[in-house]
Amino acid sequence: PGESIGRPGHPEGTHTNGYDIDLAYYQSGTADNRARPVCEHYDGSSDAYHCVGQPTELDPWRTAMFIATLNHHSGLRVIGVDGRIGPMVVMAIETLCEDGWLDGEACARVPLAYEQTDQGYGWFRFHHHHFHVSFE
């Protein structure tokens, strides 16, 4: 991601040696779960490369269930999502844990990374159609 605007979207050291993977979000209202934006991502006529509106095609419950379940893996380092998706997934994980759908490691601190404003950590752009999973 990002090559079309002159710079790669992944920070140095990611997607090397098989420790990182990008996965499409679970979606609702679509024919399949192929990687596609789950939100409005245009600012006027320009692609903002992040959600500028609520994620209307995101299935937060299935996405949260999958992301929380990844927490069982001892080598999980970080999971990166869009800044509008992050709070939705956190809320869904908390609710799934409170209601007994998830427990144990899945309810422990899930290392979720996102930026609601661009703080320069690399999570602000390019995660409106997929989430990034990184293992140690």
PDB file of C-alpha atoms in Angstrom:
ATOM      1  CA  PRO A   1       0.000   0.000   0.000  1.00  0.00           C
ATOM      2  CA  GLY A   2       1.082   3.520  -0.668  1.00  0.00           C
ATOM      3  CA  GLU A   3       3.181   2.860  -3.750  1.00  0.00           C
ATOM      4  CA  SER A   4       0.712   4.852  -5.861  1.00  0.00           C
ATOM      5  CA  ILE A   5       1.460   8.017  -3.875  1.00  0.00           C
ATOM      6  CA  GLY A   6       5.232   7.582  -3.943  1.00  0.00           C
ATOM      7  CA  ARG A   7       5.971   5.845  -0.667  1.00  0.00           C
ATOM      8  CA  PRO A   8       5.365   2.403   0.776  1.00  0.00           C
ATOM      9  CA  GLY A   9       2.623   2.123   3.366  1.00  0.00           C
ATOM     10  CA  HIS A  10       4.410  -0.407   5.553  1.00  0.00           C
ATOM     11  CA  PRO A  11       7.115   0.678   7.976  1.00  0.00           C
ATOM     12  CA  GLU A  12      10.613  -0.731   7.627  1.00  0.00           C
ATOM     13  CA  GLY A  13      10.841  -4.312   8.873  1.00  0.00           C
ATOM     14  CA  THR A  14       7.210  -5.315   8.312  1.00  0.00           C
ATOM     15  CA  HIS A  15       6.120  -8.064   5.953  1.00  0.00           C
ATOM     16  CA  THR A  16       9.539  -9.707   6.090  1.00  0.00           C
ATOM     17  CA  ASN A  17      10.436 -13.266   7.049  1.00  0.00           C
ATOM     18  CA  GLY A  18       6.795 -14.371   7.266  1.00  0.00           C
ATOM     19  CA  TYR A  19       5.915 -12.605  10.547  1.00  0.00           C
ATOM     20  CA  ASP A  20       3.233 -10.273   9.194  1.00  0.00           C
ATOM     21  CA  ILE A  21      -0.021 -10.774   7.329  1.00  0.00           C
ATOM     22  CA  ASP A  22      -2.796  -8.505   6.091  1.00  0.00           C
ATOM     23  CA  LEU A  23      -6.353  -9.864   6.342  1.00  0.00           C
ATOM     24  CA  ALA A  24      -9.640  -8.458   5.091  1.00  0.00           C
ATOM     25  CA  TYR A  25     -12.147  -7.373   7.713  1.00  0.00           C
ATOM     26  CA  TYR A  26     -15.290  -9.435   8.111  1.00  0.00           C
ATOM     27  CA  GLN A  27     -18.029  -7.558   6.310  1.00  0.00           C
ATOM     28  CA  SER A  28     -21.792  -7.285   6.290  1.00  0.00           C
ATOM     29  CA  GLY A  29     -23.903  -6.301   3.303  1.00  0.00           C
ATOM     30  CA  THR A  30     -21.355  -7.582   0.788  1.00  0.00           C
ATOM     31  CA  ALA A  31     -21.332 -10.711  -1.367  1.00  0.00           C
ATOM     32  CA  ASP A  32     -18.040 -11.954   0.125  1.00  0.00           C
ATOM     33  CA  ASN A  33     -15.203 -10.927   2.445  1.00  0.00           C
ATOM     34  CA  ARG A  34     -12.689  -9.964  -0.211  1.00  0.00           C
ATOM     35  CA  ALA A  35     -10.457  -7.059   0.752  1.00  0.00           C
ATOM     36  CA  ARG A  36     -12.353  -3.842   0.066  1.00  0.00           C
ATOM     37  CA  PRO A  37     -12.859  -0.591   1.951  1.00  0.00           C
ATOM     38  CA  VAL A  38     -15.493  -1.015   4.683  1.00  0.00           C
ATOM     39  CA  CYS A  39     -16.100   2.738   4.980  1.00  0.00           C
ATOM     40  CA  GLU A  40     -16.162   5.986   3.062  1.00  0.00           C
ATOM     41  CA  HIS A  41     -12.529   6.856   2.384  1.00  0.00           C
ATOM     42  CA  TYR A  42     -12.712   9.839   0.040  1.00  0.00           C
ATOM     43  CA  ASP A  43     -12.152  13.389   1.211  1.00  0.00           C
ATOM     44  CA  GLY A  44     -13.913  15.236  -1.598  1.00  0.00           C
ATOM     45  CA  SER A  45     -12.484  13.692  -4.754  1.00  0.00           C
ATOM     46  CA  SER A  46      -9.216  12.530  -3.161  1.00  0.00           C
ATOM     47  CA  ASP A  47      -8.632   9.135  -1.583  1.00  0.00           C
ATOM     48  CA  ALA A  48      -7.762   9.737   2.084  1.00  0.00           C
ATOM     49  CA  TYR A  49      -6.489   6.123   2.477  1.00  0.00           C
ATOM     50  CA  HIS A  50      -8.350   5.811   5.794  1.00  0.00           C
ATOM     51  CA  CYS A  51     -11.948   5.870   6.985  1.00  0.00           C
ATOM     52  CA  VAL A  52     -13.415   9.362   6.904  1.00  0.00           C
ATOM     53  CA  GLY A  53     -16.845   8.087   7.941  1.00  0.00           C
ATOM     54  CA  GLN A  54     -18.304   5.270   9.990  1.00  0.00           C
ATOM     55  CA  PRO A  55     -17.391   1.756   8.784  1.00  0.00           C
ATOM     56  CA  THR A  56     -20.794   0.829   7.348  1.00  0.00           C
ATOM     57  CA  GLU A  57     -19.759  -2.492   5.780  1.00  0.00           C
ATOM     58  CA  LEU A  58     -17.671  -3.749   8.712  1.00  0.00           C
ATOM     59  CA  ASP A  59     -18.980  -6.707  10.692  1.00  0.00           C
ATOM     60  CA  PRO A  60     -17.502  -5.637  14.044  1.00  0.00           C
ATOM     61  CA  TRP A  61     -18.632  -8.775  15.899  1.00  0.00           C
ATOM     62  CA  ARG A  62     -16.972 -11.383  13.674  1.00  0.00           C
ATOM     63  CA  THR A  63     -13.913  -9.147  13.242  1.00  0.00           C
ATOM     64  CA  ALA A  64     -13.643  -8.731  17.036  1.00  0.00           C
ATOM     65  CA  MET A  65     -14.102 -12.473  17.642  1.00  0.00           C
ATOM     66  CA  PHE A  66     -11.302 -13.308  15.207  1.00  0.00           C
ATOM     67  CA  ILE A  67      -8.940 -10.590  16.463  1.00  0.00           C
ATOM     68  CA  ALA A  68      -9.504 -11.535  20.123  1.00  0.00           C
ATOM     69  CA  THR A  69      -8.945 -15.211  19.354  1.00  0.00           C
ATOM     70  CA  LEU A  70      -5.552 -14.340  17.843  1.00  0.00           C
ATOM     71  CA  ASN A  71      -4.563 -13.260  21.365  1.00  0.00           C
ATOM     72  CA  HIS A  72      -4.215 -16.969  22.250  1.00  0.00           C
ATOM     73  CA  HIS A  73      -1.030 -17.086  20.152  1.00  0.00           C
ATOM     74  CA  SER A  74       1.968 -16.433  22.404  1.00  0.00           C
ATOM     75  CA  GLY A  75       3.909 -14.792  19.572  1.00  0.00           C
ATOM     76  CA  LEU A  76       1.294 -12.144  18.748  1.00  0.00           C
ATOM     77  CA  ARG A  77       2.985  -8.738  18.690  1.00  0.00           C
ATOM     78  CA  VAL A  78       0.428  -6.244  17.364  1.00  0.00           C
ATOM     79  CA  ILE A  79      -2.757  -5.977  15.303  1.00  0.00           C
ATOM     80  CA  GLY A  80      -3.207  -2.746  13.357  1.00  0.00           C
ATOM     81  CA  VAL A  81      -6.603  -1.417  12.285  1.00  0.00           C
ATOM     82  CA  ASP A  82      -8.077   1.831  10.987  1.00  0.00           C
ATOM     83  CA  GLY A  83      -8.691   4.578  13.554  1.00  0.00           C
ATOM     84  CA  ARG A  84     -12.475   4.462  13.115  1.00  0.00           C
ATOM     85  CA  ILE A  85     -12.514   0.672  13.325  1.00  0.00           C
ATOM     86  CA  GLY A  86     -10.335   0.382  16.458  1.00  0.00           C
ATOM     87  CA  PRO A  87     -12.897   1.687  18.983  1.00  0.00           C
ATOM     88  CA  MET A  88     -15.637  -0.460  17.424  1.00  0.00           C
ATOM     89  CA  VAL A  89     -13.520  -3.606  17.744  1.00  0.00           C
ATOM     90  CA  VAL A  90     -12.492  -2.765  21.322  1.00  0.00           C
ATOM     91  CA  MET A  91     -16.149  -2.273  22.306  1.00  0.00           C
ATOM     92  CA  ALA A  92     -17.171  -5.502  20.582  1.00  0.00           C
ATOM     93  CA  ILE A  93     -14.390  -7.501  22.300  1.00  0.00           C
ATOM     94  CA  GLU A  94     -15.366  -6.088  25.701  1.00  0.00           C
ATOM     95  CA  THR A  95     -19.028  -6.960  25.090  1.00  0.00           C
ATOM     96  CA  LEU A  96     -18.213 -10.465  23.830  1.00  0.00           C
ATOM     97  CA  CYS A  97     -16.098 -11.050  26.952  1.00  0.00           C
ATOM     98  CA  GLU A  98     -18.745  -9.654  29.318  1.00  0.00           C
ATOM     99  CA  ASP A  99     -21.440 -11.805  27.690  1.00  0.00           C
ATOM    100  CA  GLY A 100     -19.323 -14.978  27.858  1.00  0.00           C
ATOM    101  CA  TRP A 101     -18.693 -15.452  24.138  1.00  0.00           C
ATOM    102  CA  LEU A 102     -14.950 -15.023  24.757  1.00  0.00           C
ATOM    103  CA  ASP A 103     -12.820 -15.756  27.797  1.00  0.00           C
ATOM    104  CA  GLY A 104      -9.258 -16.321  28.963  1.00  0.00           C
ATOM    105  CA  GLU A 105      -6.481 -15.045  26.720  1.00  0.00           C
ATOM    106  CA  ALA A 106      -9.000 -13.732  24.195  1.00  0.00           C
ATOM    107  CA  CYS A 107     -10.175 -11.249  26.846  1.00  0.00           C
ATOM    108  CA  ALA A 108      -6.690 -10.309  28.018  1.00  0.00           C
ATOM    109  CA  ARG A 109      -5.120  -7.177  26.622  1.00  0.00           C
ATOM    110  CA  VAL A 110      -5.365  -7.490  22.849  1.00  0.00           C
ATOM    111  CA  PRO A 111      -2.427  -5.543  21.366  1.00  0.00           C
ATOM    112  CA  LEU A 112      -4.556  -3.419  19.043  1.00  0.00           C
ATOM    113  CA  ALA A 113      -2.905  -0.431  17.339  1.00  0.00           C
ATOM    114  CA  TYR A 114      -4.680   2.410  15.567  1.00  0.00           C
ATOM    115  CA  GLU A 115      -4.506   6.165  15.155  1.00  0.00           C
ATOM    116  CA  GLN A 116      -7.615   8.339  15.082  1.00  0.00           C
ATOM    117  CA  THR A 117      -5.421  11.246  13.966  1.00  0.00           C
ATOM    118  CA  ASP A 118      -2.087  10.941  12.196  1.00  0.00           C
ATOM    119  CA  GLN A 119       0.497  10.726  14.963  1.00  0.00           C
ATOM    120  CA  GLY A 120       3.198   9.297  12.710  1.00  0.00           C
ATOM    121  CA  TYR A 121       3.157   5.702  13.998  1.00  0.00           C
ATOM    122  CA  GLY A 122       2.158   4.237  10.636  1.00  0.00           C
ATOM    123  CA  TRP A 123      -1.376   3.068  11.507  1.00  0.00           C
ATOM    124  CA  PHE A 124      -3.351   6.086  10.276  1.00  0.00           C
ATOM    125  CA  ARG A 125      -3.457   5.192   6.572  1.00  0.00           C
ATOM    126  CA  PHE A 126      -3.994   2.060   4.487  1.00  0.00           C
ATOM    127  CA  HIS A 127      -6.023   0.013   7.009  1.00  0.00           C
ATOM    128  CA  HIS A 128      -9.522   0.880   5.759  1.00  0.00           C
ATOM    129  CA  HIS A 129      -9.791  -2.414   3.854  1.00  0.00           C
ATOM    130  CA  HIS A 130      -7.682  -4.807   5.928  1.00  0.00           C
ATOM    131  CA  PHE A 131      -6.081  -5.302   9.309  1.00  0.00           C
ATOM    132  CA  HIS A 132      -2.425  -6.040   9.873  1.00  0.00           C
ATOM    133  CA  VAL A 133      -1.303  -8.891  12.149  1.00  0.00           C
ATOM    134  CA  SER A 134       2.313  -9.089  13.281  1.00  0.00           C
ATOM    135  CA  PHE A 135       3.998 -11.929  15.172  1.00  0.00           C
ATOM    136  CA  GLU A 136       7.344 -12.000  16.956  1.00  0.00           C
TER     137      GLU A 136
END
